[in-house]
Amino acid sequence: FPSHDRFFTLSDMGKHILVTQNGDLIIPDYADVAFPIGATITIVNISGGNVYIVCDNDIENNVILGSGTADSGTSWVLPDDGGGNVATLIKIKHYDDEGGILRSEWILSGSGINLD
């Protein structure tokens, strides 16, 4: 994708996103793009730098869990130190927290992922 930020769309499900330049990959709020539970997107980073996978959170309070870590947050880094890197993002939950706030949970799995 170009060097500007890129929002995921429903057409990204089941595909890989090839990243050749640094930037942000943004998970939109469910109110904006209704990803179903089980939606999977693979990210291939060959930018030679960091790609940030972030929640939009303009309307909702979403979170990304880091597979194999004890961490969760709204912004993760997928680094590429020159040999490329791959991560997979899967939507695991969507619910109303009974206070009227929608929440989506995703899990990110990949080598070297870390909270931003």
N, CA, C and O atoms as CSV, one atom per row, in Angstrom:
chain,resi,resn,atom,element,x,y,z
A,1,PHE,N,N,0.837,-1.175,0.000
A,1,PHE,CA,C,0.000,0.000,0.000
A,1,PHE,C,C,0.878,1.232,0.000
A,1,PHE,O,O,2.056,1.150,0.349
A,2,PRO,N,N,0.341,2.351,-0.377
A,2,PRO,CA,C,1.120,3.590,-0.397
A,2,PRO,C,C,1.550,3.990,1.010
A,2,PRO,O,O,1.157,3.355,1.988
A,3,SER,N,N,2.344,5.027,1.108
A,3,SER,CA,C,2.925,5.408,2.394
A,3,SER,C,C,1.927,6.053,3.348
A,3,SER,O,O,2.280,6.343,4.491
A,4,HIS,N,N,0.678,6.287,2.908
A,4,HIS,CA,C,-0.319,6.831,3.830
A,4,HIS,C,C,-1.019,5.686,4.566
A,4,HIS,O,O,-0.832,4.518,4.226
A,5,ASP,N,N,-1.816,6.023,5.565
A,5,ASP,CA,C,-2.532,5.025,6.334
A,5,ASP,C,C,-3.566,4.314,5.461
A,5,ASP,O,O,-4.061,4.868,4.479
A,6,ARG,N,N,-3.878,3.070,5.844
A,6,ARG,CA,C,-4.841,2.279,5.083
A,6,ARG,C,C,-5.821,1.630,6.045
A,6,ARG,O,O,-5.411,0.947,6.983
A,7,PHE,N,N,-7.114,1.837,5.820
A,7,PHE,CA,C,-8.154,1.176,6.590
A,7,PHE,C,C,-8.455,-0.178,5.958
A,7,PHE,O,O,-8.522,-0.302,4.735
A,8,PHE,N,N,-8.639,-1.200,6.809
A,8,PHE,CA,C,-9.075,-2.491,6.302
A,8,PHE,C,C,-10.516,-2.382,5.815
A,8,PHE,O,O,-11.300,-1.592,6.342
A,9,THR,N,N,-10.860,-3.182,4.804
A,9,THR,CA,C,-12.219,-3.249,4.274
A,9,THR,C,C,-12.668,-4.707,4.282
A,9,THR,O,O,-11.853,-5.612,4.457
A,10,LEU,N,N,-13.958,-4.927,4.092
A,10,LEU,CA,C,-14.471,-6.290,4.046
A,10,LEU,C,C,-13.823,-7.104,2.937
A,10,LEU,O,O,-13.700,-8.323,3.057
A,11,SER,N,N,-13.409,-6.453,1.865
A,11,SER,CA,C,-12.776,-7.186,0.758
A,11,SER,C,C,-11.375,-7.686,1.114
A,11,SER,O,O,-10.796,-8.467,0.359
A,12,ASP,N,N,-10.817,-7.249,2.255
A,12,ASP,CA,C,-9.505,-7.730,2.701
A,12,ASP,C,C,-9.580,-9.087,3.390
A,12,ASP,O,O,-8.559,-9.757,3.544
A,13,MET,N,N,-10.783,-9.503,3.809
A,13,MET,CA,C,-10.926,-10.776,4.529
A,13,MET,C,C,-10.418,-11.939,3.682
A,13,MET,O,O,-10.715,-12.048,2.493
A,14,GLY,N,N,-9.644,-12.800,4.332
A,14,GLY,CA,C,-9.148,-13.991,3.663
A,14,GLY,C,C,-7.999,-13.746,2.709
A,14,GLY,O,O,-7.555,-14.667,2.024
A,15,LYS,N,N,-7.512,-12.520,2.654
A,15,LYS,CA,C,-6.415,-12.174,1.739
A,15,LYS,C,C,-5.188,-11.748,2.539
A,15,LYS,O,O,-5.220,-11.648,3.766
A,16,HIS,N,N,-4.117,-11.504,1.810
A,16,HIS,CA,C,-2.954,-10.900,2.466
A,16,HIS,C,C,-2.777,-9.478,1.936
A,16,HIS,O,O,-3.040,-9.179,0.771
A,17,ILE,N,N,-2.327,-8.631,2.832
A,17,ILE,CA,C,-2.033,-7.240,2.501
A,17,ILE,C,C,-0.518,-7.124,2.420
A,17,ILE,O,O,0.173,-7.326,3.419
A,18,LEU,N,N,0.001,-6.802,1.250
A,18,LEU,CA,C,1.441,-6.656,1.049
A,18,LEU,C,C,1.830,-5.216,1.351
A,18,LEU,O,O,1.343,-4.284,0.710
A,19,VAL,N,N,2.705,-5.042,2.325
A,19,VAL,CA,C,3.135,-3.708,2.757
A,19,VAL,C,C,4.571,-3.496,2.304
A,19,VAL,O,O,5.472,-4.232,2.709
A,20,THR,N,N,4.784,-2.480,1.456
A,20,THR,CA,C,6.120,-2.201,0.942
A,20,THR,C,C,6.688,-0.882,1.463
A,20,THR,O,O,7.857,-0.570,1.238
A,21,GLN,N,N,5.851,-0.108,2.162
A,21,GLN,CA,C,6.294,1.150,2.760
A,21,GLN,C,C,5.689,1.270,4.155
A,21,GLN,O,O,4.594,0.769,4.407
A,22,ASN,N,N,6.400,1.933,5.055
A,22,ASN,CA,C,5.907,2.107,6.414
A,22,ASN,C,C,4.564,2.816,6.419
A,22,ASN,O,O,4.260,3.601,5.521
A,23,GLY,N,N,3.765,2.533,7.438
A,23,GLY,CA,C,2.475,3.185,7.592
A,23,GLY,C,C,1.630,2.468,8.607
A,23,GLY,O,O,2.083,1.534,9.267
A,24,ASP,N,N,0.389,2.914,8.729
A,24,ASP,CA,C,-0.568,2.324,9.658
A,24,ASP,C,C,-1.602,1.517,8.897
A,24,ASP,O,O,-2.105,1.948,7.859
A,25,LEU,N,N,-1.917,0.333,9.426
A,25,LEU,CA,C,-3.046,-0.459,8.967
A,25,LEU,C,C,-4.095,-0.334,10.059
A,25,LEU,O,O,-3.836,-0.672,11.214
A,26,ILE,N,N,-5.273,0.149,9.700
A,26,ILE,CA,C,-6.252,0.528,10.703
A,26,ILE,C,C,-7.477,-0.375,10.640
A,26,ILE,O,O,-8.071,-0.572,9.580
A,27,ILE,N,N,-7.843,-0.921,11.803
A,27,ILE,CA,C,-9.069,-1.701,11.935
A,27,ILE,C,C,-10.190,-0.707,12.214
A,27,ILE,O,O,-10.196,-0.073,13.270
A,28,PRO,N,N,-11.136,-0.557,11.294
A,28,PRO,CA,C,-12.210,0.408,11.522
A,28,PRO,C,C,-13.179,-0.074,12.601
A,28,PRO,O,O,-13.255,-1.268,12.889
A,29,ASP,N,N,-13.909,0.854,13.185
A,29,ASP,CA,C,-14.956,0.504,14.131
A,29,ASP,C,C,-15.995,-0.366,13.441
A,29,ASP,O,O,-16.227,-0.237,12.240
A,30,TYR,N,N,-16.615,-1.251,14.207
A,30,TYR,CA,C,-17.654,-2.140,13.678
A,30,TYR,C,C,-18.807,-1.341,13.077
A,30,TYR,O,O,-19.407,-1.758,12.086
A,31,ALA,N,N,-19.111,-0.205,13.672
A,31,ALA,CA,C,-20.193,0.653,13.146
A,31,ALA,C,C,-19.877,1.142,11.736
A,31,ALA,O,O,-20.789,1.450,10.969
A,32,ASP,N,N,-18.597,1.213,11.393
A,32,ASP,CA,C,-18.181,1.663,10.068
A,32,ASP,C,C,-18.005,0.503,9.086
A,32,ASP,O,O,-18.402,0.603,7.926
A,33,VAL,N,N,-17.409,-0.595,9.553
A,33,VAL,CA,C,-17.195,-1.790,8.729
A,33,VAL,C,C,-17.500,-3.003,9.602
A,33,VAL,O,O,-16.790,-3.264,10.574
A,34,ALA,N,N,-18.533,-3.731,9.266
A,34,ALA,CA,C,-19.024,-4.832,10.104
A,34,ALA,C,C,-18.288,-6.139,9.804
A,34,ALA,O,O,-18.835,-7.037,9.164
A,35,PHE,N,N,-17.039,-6.233,10.273
A,35,PHE,CA,C,-16.306,-7.490,10.123
A,35,PHE,C,C,-16.981,-8.555,10.973
A,35,PHE,O,O,-17.275,-8.308,12.142
A,36,PRO,N,N,-17.234,-9.736,10.413
A,36,PRO,CA,C,-17.827,-10.804,11.213
A,36,PRO,C,C,-16.770,-11.466,12.102
A,36,PRO,O,O,-15.571,-11.369,11.843
A,37,ILE,N,N,-17.234,-12.130,13.136
A,37,ILE,CA,C,-16.323,-12.924,13.963
A,37,ILE,C,C,-15.708,-13.988,13.062
A,37,ILE,O,O,-16.408,-14.616,12.268
A,38,GLY,N,N,-14.412,-14.187,13.186
A,38,GLY,CA,C,-13.689,-15.132,12.337
A,38,GLY,C,C,-13.023,-14.492,11.135
A,38,GLY,O,O,-12.266,-15.147,10.419
A,39,ALA,N,N,-13.302,-13.207,10.908
A,39,ALA,CA,C,-12.636,-12.511,9.793
A,39,ALA,C,C,-11.125,-12.591,9.992
A,39,ALA,O,O,-10.621,-12.335,11.085
A,40,THR,N,N,-10.419,-12.943,8.944
A,40,THR,CA,C,-8.968,-13.128,9.008
A,40,THR,C,C,-8.299,-12.318,7.908
A,40,THR,O,O,-8.714,-12.340,6.750
A,41,ILE,N,N,-7.241,-11.595,8.308
A,41,ILE,CA,C,-6.444,-10.819,7.360
A,41,ILE,C,C,-4.980,-11.087,7.666
A,41,ILE,O,O,-4.558,-10.988,8.819
A,42,THR,N,N,-4.206,-11.422,6.651
A,42,THR,CA,C,-2.776,-11.637,6.821
A,42,THR,C,C,-2.030,-10.407,6.313
A,42,THR,O,O,-2.359,-9.846,5.268
A,43,ILE,N,N,-1.026,-10.006,7.073
A,43,ILE,CA,C,-0.233,-8.829,6.732
A,43,ILE,C,C,1.190,-9.294,6.433
A,43,ILE,O,O,1.812,-9.968,7.253
A,44,VAL,N,N,1.702,-8.933,5.258
A,44,VAL,CA,C,3.069,-9.265,4.860
A,44,VAL,C,C,3.843,-7.952,4.797
A,44,VAL,O,O,3.575,-7.101,3.949
A,45,ASN,N,N,4.796,-7.799,5.695
A,45,ASN,CA,C,5.590,-6.569,5.778
A,45,ASN,C,C,6.961,-6.785,5.145
A,45,ASN,O,O,7.803,-7.497,5.693
A,46,ILE,N,N,7.179,-6.163,3.983
A,46,ILE,CA,C,8.509,-6.183,3.353
A,46,ILE,C,C,8.991,-4.745,3.165
A,46,ILE,O,O,9.676,-4.424,2.194
A,47,SER,N,N,8.618,-3.887,4.118
A,47,SER,CA,C,8.936,-2.463,4.014
A,47,SER,C,C,10.350,-2.130,4.482
A,47,SER,O,O,10.866,-1.051,4.190
A,48,GLY,N,N,10.981,-3.064,5.215
A,48,GLY,CA,C,12.279,-2.758,5.794
A,48,GLY,C,C,12.163,-1.923,7.063
A,48,GLY,O,O,13.171,-1.454,7.592
A,49,GLY,N,N,10.946,-1.737,7.553
A,49,GLY,CA,C,10.703,-0.945,8.761
A,49,GLY,C,C,9.479,-1.455,9.491
A,49,GLY,O,O,9.069,-2.604,9.321
A,50,ASN,N,N,8.906,-0.594,10.299
A,50,ASN,CA,C,7.757,-0.970,11.115
A,50,ASN,C,C,6.440,-0.650,10.423
A,50,ASN,O,O,6.298,0.380,9.763
A,51,VAL,N,N,5.488,-1.551,10.587
A,51,VAL,CA,C,4.108,-1.324,10.204
A,51,VAL,C,C,3.304,-1.364,11.494
A,51,VAL,O,O,3.524,-2.224,12.346
A,52,TYR,N,N,2.376,-0.430,11.631
A,52,TYR,CA,C,1.569,-0.328,12.841
A,52,TYR,C,C,0.165,-0.819,12.533
A,52,TYR,O,O,-0.456,-0.380,11.565
A,53,ILE,N,N,-0.333,-1.730,13.359
A,53,ILE,CA,C,-1.677,-2.264,13.242
A,53,ILE,C,C,-2.459,-1.666,14.408
A,53,ILE,O,O,-2.183,-1.962,15.570
A,54,VAL,N,N,-3.441,-0.820,14.082
A,54,VAL,CA,C,-4.097,-0.027,15.123
A,54,VAL,C,C,-5.621,-0.103,15.002
A,54,VAL,O,O,-6.164,-0.338,13.923
A,55,CYS,N,N,-6.291,0.102,16.131
A,55,CYS,CA,C,-7.751,0.220,16.162
A,55,CYS,C,C,-8.120,1.670,15.935
A,55,CYS,O,O,-7.486,2.573,16.481
A,56,ASP,N,N,-9.145,1.894,15.128
A,56,ASP,CA,C,-9.624,3.250,14.862
A,56,ASP,C,C,-10.174,3.882,16.142
A,56,ASP,O,O,-9.749,4.972,16.524
A,57,ASN,N,N,-11.119,3.204,16.809
A,57,ASN,CA,C,-11.677,3.628,18.098
A,57,ASN,C,C,-12.245,5.038,18.114
A,57,ASN,O,O,-12.188,5.714,19.141
A,58,ASP,N,N,-12.793,5.492,16.988
A,58,ASP,CA,C,-13.512,6.769,16.980
A,58,ASP,C,C,-14.865,6.630,17.669
A,58,ASP,O,O,-15.317,7.547,18.354
A,59,ILE,N,N,-15.511,5.473,17.483
A,59,ILE,CA,C,-16.849,5.238,18.012
A,59,ILE,C,C,-16.808,4.201,19.133
A,59,ILE,O,O,-17.525,4.330,20.125
A,60,GLU,N,N,-15.994,3.203,18.982
A,60,GLU,CA,C,-15.982,2.044,19.874
A,60,GLU,C,C,-14.685,1.995,20.669
A,60,GLU,O,O,-13.771,2.793,20.465
A,61,ASN,N,N,-14.637,1.031,21.582
A,61,ASN,CA,C,-13.429,0.748,22.347
A,61,ASN,C,C,-12.976,-0.662,22.001
A,61,ASN,O,O,-13.369,-1.628,22.656
A,62,ASN,N,N,-12.152,-0.776,20.974
A,62,ASN,CA,C,-11.688,-2.067,20.498
A,62,ASN,C,C,-10.320,-2.383,21.068
A,62,ASN,O,O,-9.616,-1.501,21.560
A,63,VAL,N,N,-9.953,-3.655,20.996
A,63,VAL,CA,C,-8.658,-4.076,21.519
A,63,VAL,C,C,-8.092,-5.181,20.636
A,63,VAL,O,O,-8.826,-5.953,20.020
A,64,ILE,N,N,-6.761,-5.234,20.594
A,64,ILE,CA,C,-6.043,-6.304,19.893
A,64,ILE,C,C,-5.227,-7.058,20.932
A,64,ILE,O,O,-4.427,-6.464,21.655
A,65,LEU,N,N,-5.431,-8.362,21.002
A,65,LEU,CA,C,-4.651,-9.225,21.887
A,65,LEU,C,C,-3.434,-9.712,21.115
A,65,LEU,O,O,-3.523,-9.990,19.919
A,66,GLY,N,N,-2.319,-9.812,21.784
A,66,GLY,CA,C,-1.106,-10.315,21.155
A,66,GLY,C,C,-0.941,-11.793,21.435
A,66,GLY,O,O,-0.702,-12.182,22.578
A,67,SER,N,N,-1.065,-12.620,20.416
A,67,SER,CA,C,-0.929,-14.057,20.583
A,67,SER,C,C,0.453,-14.394,21.145
A,67,SER,O,O,1.468,-13.886,20.671
A,68,GLY,N,N,0.474,-15.248,22.151
A,68,GLY,CA,C,1.742,-15.657,22.747
A,68,GLY,C,C,2.355,-14.622,23.662
A,68,GLY,O,O,3.479,-14.792,24.134
A,69,THR,N,N,1.626,-13.553,23.915
A,69,THR,CA,C,2.088,-12.524,24.851
A,69,THR,C,C,1.021,-12.373,25.925
A,69,THR,O,O,-0.075,-12.921,25.802
A,70,ALA,N,N,1.331,-11.652,26.946
A,70,ALA,CA,C,0.336,-11.336,27.977
A,70,ALA,C,C,-0.216,-9.940,27.745
A,70,ALA,O,O,-0.812,-9.348,28.645
A,71,ASP,N,N,-0.018,-9.411,26.538
A,71,ASP,CA,C,-0.336,-8.019,26.256
A,71,ASP,C,C,-1.606,-7.866,25.426
A,71,ASP,O,O,-1.956,-8.732,24.624
A,72,SER,N,N,-2.282,-6.746,25.641
A,72,SER,CA,C,-3.376,-6.321,24.789
A,72,SER,C,C,-3.308,-4.809,24.695
A,72,SER,O,O,-2.842,-4.139,25.617
A,73,GLY,N,N,-3.769,-4.283,23.587
A,73,GLY,CA,C,-3.721,-2.844,23.393
A,73,GLY,C,C,-4.386,-2.461,22.090
A,73,GLY,O,O,-4.984,-3.298,21.413
A,74,THR,N,N,-4.280,-1.206,21.748
A,74,THR,CA,C,-4.939,-0.703,20.541
A,74,THR,C,C,-3.964,-0.417,19.407
A,74,THR,O,O,-4.383,-0.024,18.318
A,75,SER,N,N,-2.667,-0.609,19.646
A,75,SER,CA,C,-1.678,-0.348,18.608
A,75,SER,C,C,-0.515,-1.324,18.750
A,75,SER,O,O,0.120,-1.400,19.802
A,76,TRP,N,N,-0.246,-2.063,17.685
A,76,TRP,CA,C,0.822,-3.058,17.668
A,76,TRP,C,C,1.790,-2.762,16.530
A,76,TRP,O,O,1.422,-2.154,15.525
A,77,VAL,N,N,3.019,-3.198,16.705
A,77,VAL,CA,C,4.067,-3.029,15.704
A,77,VAL,C,C,4.397,-4.392,15.103
A,77,VAL,O,O,4.602,-5.372,15.820
A,78,LEU,N,N,4.445,-4.432,13.762
A,78,LEU,CA,C,4.944,-5.594,13.031
A,78,LEU,C,C,6.236,-5.157,12.351
A,78,LEU,O,O,6.198,-4.480,11.324
A,79,PRO,N,N,7.393,-5.544,12.924
A,79,PRO,CA,C,8.658,-5.066,12.377
A,79,PRO,C,C,9.132,-5.881,11.175
A,79,PRO,O,O,8.763,-7.043,11.002
A,80,ASP,N,N,9.953,-5.243,10.357
A,80,ASP,CA,C,10.691,-5.920,9.292
A,80,ASP,C,C,12.105,-5.383,9.334
A,80,ASP,O,O,12.353,-4.219,9.022
A,81,ASP,N,N,13.033,-6.246,9.725
A,81,ASP,CA,C,14.436,-5.837,9.818
A,81,ASP,C,C,15.214,-6.177,8.552
A,81,ASP,O,O,16.443,-6.238,8.574
A,82,GLY,N,N,14.500,-6.398,7.448
A,82,GLY,CA,C,15.168,-6.649,6.179
A,82,GLY,C,C,14.819,-7.981,5.553
A,82,GLY,O,O,14.993,-8.152,4.347
A,83,GLY,N,N,14.329,-8.933,6.339
A,83,GLY,CA,C,13.989,-10.246,5.786
A,83,GLY,C,C,12.507,-10.473,5.604
A,83,GLY,O,O,12.083,-11.570,5.239
A,84,GLY,N,N,11.712,-9.445,5.856
A,84,GLY,CA,C,10.265,-9.573,5.754
A,84,GLY,C,C,9.674,-10.138,7.031
A,84,GLY,O,O,10.386,-10.705,7.860
A,85,ASN,N,N,8.378,-9.979,7.183
A,85,ASN,CA,C,7.686,-10.500,8.348
A,85,ASN,C,C,6.216,-10.679,7.994
A,85,ASN,O,O,5.688,-9.992,7.119
A,86,VAL,N,N,5.562,-11.607,8.681
A,86,VAL,CA,C,4.162,-11.927,8.420
A,86,VAL,C,C,3.409,-12.002,9.738
A,86,VAL,O,O,3.919,-12.538,10.722
A,87,ALA,N,N,2.188,-11.462,9.758
A,87,ALA,CA,C,1.303,-11.588,10.919
A,87,ALA,C,C,-0.117,-11.823,10.424
A,87,ALA,O,O,-0.484,-11.418,9.322
A,88,THR,N,N,-0.899,-12.480,11.254
A,88,THR,CA,C,-2.297,-12.728,10.944
A,88,THR,C,C,-3.173,-12.102,12.016
A,88,THR,O,O,-2.910,-12.214,13.213
A,89,LEU,N,N,-4.214,-11.445,11.553
A,89,LEU,CA,C,-5.165,-10.754,12.417
A,89,LEU,C,C,-6.506,-11.479,12.299
A,89,LEU,O,O,-7.001,-11.689,11.192
A,90,ILE,N,N,-7.105,-11.866,13.449
A,90,ILE,CA,C,-8.374,-12.589,13.447
A,90,ILE,C,C,-9.340,-11.920,14.421
A,90,ILE,O,O,-8.983,-11.641,15.566
A,91,LYS,N,N,-10.560,-11.665,13.961
A,91,LYS,CA,C,-11.572,-11.106,14.863
A,91,LYS,C,C,-12.148,-12.244,15.688
A,91,LYS,O,O,-12.620,-13.240,15.141
A,92,ILE,N,N,-12.108,-12.091,17.028
A,92,ILE,CA,C,-12.558,-13.170,17.894
A,92,ILE,C,C,-13.841,-12.858,18.665
A,92,ILE,O,O,-14.518,-13.780,19.118
A,93,LYS,N,N,-14.195,-11.564,18.825
A,93,LYS,CA,C,-15.396,-11.202,19.581
A,93,LYS,C,C,-15.943,-9.871,19.108
A,93,LYS,O,O,-15.231,-9.026,18.564
A,94,HIS,N,N,-17.254,-9.718,19.342
A,94,HIS,CA,C,-17.901,-8.424,19.162
A,94,HIS,C,C,-19.083,-8.397,20.108
A,94,HIS,O,O,-19.926,-9.293,20.067
A,95,TYR,N,N,-19.162,-7.388,20.961
A,95,TYR,CA,C,-20.248,-7.351,21.937
A,95,TYR,C,C,-20.498,-5.937,22.436
A,95,TYR,O,O,-19.672,-5.038,22.275
A,96,ASP,N,N,-21.662,-5.772,23.044
A,96,ASP,CA,C,-22.042,-4.534,23.715
A,96,ASP,C,C,-21.700,-4.730,25.182
A,96,ASP,O,O,-22.101,-5.734,25.772
A,97,ASP,N,N,-20.978,-3.810,25.781
A,97,ASP,CA,C,-20.535,-3.987,27.168
A,97,ASP,C,C,-21.622,-3.651,28.190
A,97,ASP,O,O,-21.331,-3.439,29.367
A,98,GLU,N,N,-22.861,-3.605,27.740
A,98,GLU,CA,C,-24.043,-3.313,28.553
A,98,GLU,C,C,-24.114,-1.855,28.984
A,98,GLU,O,O,-25.091,-1.448,29.614
A,99,GLY,N,N,-23.116,-1.075,28.662
A,99,GLY,CA,C,-23.156,0.351,28.911
A,99,GLY,C,C,-23.409,1.110,27.613
A,99,GLY,O,O,-23.301,2.335,27.559
A,100,GLY,N,N,-23.749,0.356,26.569
A,100,GLY,CA,C,-24.017,0.971,25.283
A,100,GLY,C,C,-22.786,1.172,24.429
A,100,GLY,O,O,-22.867,1.754,23.348
A,101,ILE,N,N,-21.631,0.692,24.906
A,101,ILE,CA,C,-20.394,0.835,24.143
A,101,ILE,C,C,-20.082,-0.475,23.448
A,101,ILE,O,O,-19.960,-1.517,24.092
A,102,LEU,N,N,-19.952,-0.419,22.126
A,102,LEU,CA,C,-19.591,-1.603,21.362
A,102,LEU,C,C,-18.106,-1.887,21.515
A,102,LEU,O,O,-17.289,-0.972,21.617
A,103,ARG,N,N,-17.779,-3.145,21.529
A,103,ARG,CA,C,-16.374,-3.555,21.631
A,103,ARG,C,C,-16.117,-4.702,20.662
A,103,ARG,O,O,-16.921,-5.626,20.538
A,104,SER,N,N,-14.987,-4.623,19.983
A,104,SER,CA,C,-14.532,-5.726,19.146
A,104,SER,C,C,-13.178,-6.160,19.668
A,104,SER,O,O,-12.360,-5.330,20.066
A,105,GLU,N,N,-12.945,-7.457,19.664
A,105,GLU,CA,C,-11.640,-7.983,20.047
A,105,GLU,C,C,-11.058,-8.743,18.873
A,105,GLU,O,O,-11.725,-9.548,18.224
A,106,TRP,N,N,-9.789,-8.460,18.624
A,106,TRP,CA,C,-9.019,-9.124,17.588
A,106,TRP,C,C,-7.812,-9.763,18.253
A,106,TRP,O,O,-7.419,-9.364,19.349
A,107,ILE,N,N,-7.225,-10.746,17.599
A,107,ILE,CA,C,-5.966,-11.317,18.069
A,107,ILE,C,C,-4.972,-11.245,16.906
A,107,ILE,O,O,-5.315,-11.526,15.758
A,108,LEU,N,N,-3.742,-10.865,17.231
A,108,LEU,CA,C,-2.678,-10.722,16.245
A,108,LEU,C,C,-1.594,-11.739,16.554
A,108,LEU,O,O,-1.112,-11.824,17.684
A,109,SER,N,N,-1.220,-12.497,15.559
A,109,SER,CA,C,-0.192,-13.512,15.718
A,109,SER,C,C,0.901,-13.288,14.692
A,109,SER,O,O,0.629,-13.161,13.498
A,110,GLY,N,N,2.143,-13.238,15.165
A,110,GLY,CA,C,3.255,-13.062,14.235
A,110,GLY,C,C,4.563,-12.923,14.989
A,110,GLY,O,O,4.578,-12.577,16.170
A,111,SER,N,N,5.639,-13.191,14.312
A,111,SER,CA,C,6.967,-13.129,14.905
A,111,SER,C,C,7.351,-11.671,15.190
A,111,SER,O,O,7.253,-10.812,14.313
A,112,GLY,N,N,7.783,-11.408,16.407
A,112,GLY,CA,C,8.308,-10.094,16.755
A,112,GLY,C,C,7.271,-9.008,16.974
A,112,GLY,O,O,7.628,-7.841,17.134
A,113,ILE,N,N,5.971,-9.375,16.986
A,113,ILE,CA,C,4.959,-8.351,17.236
A,113,ILE,C,C,5.142,-7.783,18.642
A,113,ILE,O,O,5.506,-8.508,19.568
A,114,ASN,N,N,4.892,-6.498,18.794
A,114,ASN,CA,C,4.963,-5.900,20.123
A,114,ASN,C,C,4.065,-4.674,20.187
A,114,ASN,O,O,3.743,-4.060,19.170
A,115,LEU,N,N,3.672,-4.335,21.405
A,115,LEU,CA,C,2.843,-3.166,21.602
A,115,LEU,C,C,3.591,-1.917,21.192
A,115,LEU,O,O,4.797,-1.802,21.406
A,116,ASP,N,N,2.874,-0.989,20.606
A,116,ASP,CA,C,3.445,0.302,20.209
A,116,ASP,C,C,3.477,1.216,21.425
A,116,ASP,O,O,3.920,2.360,21.325
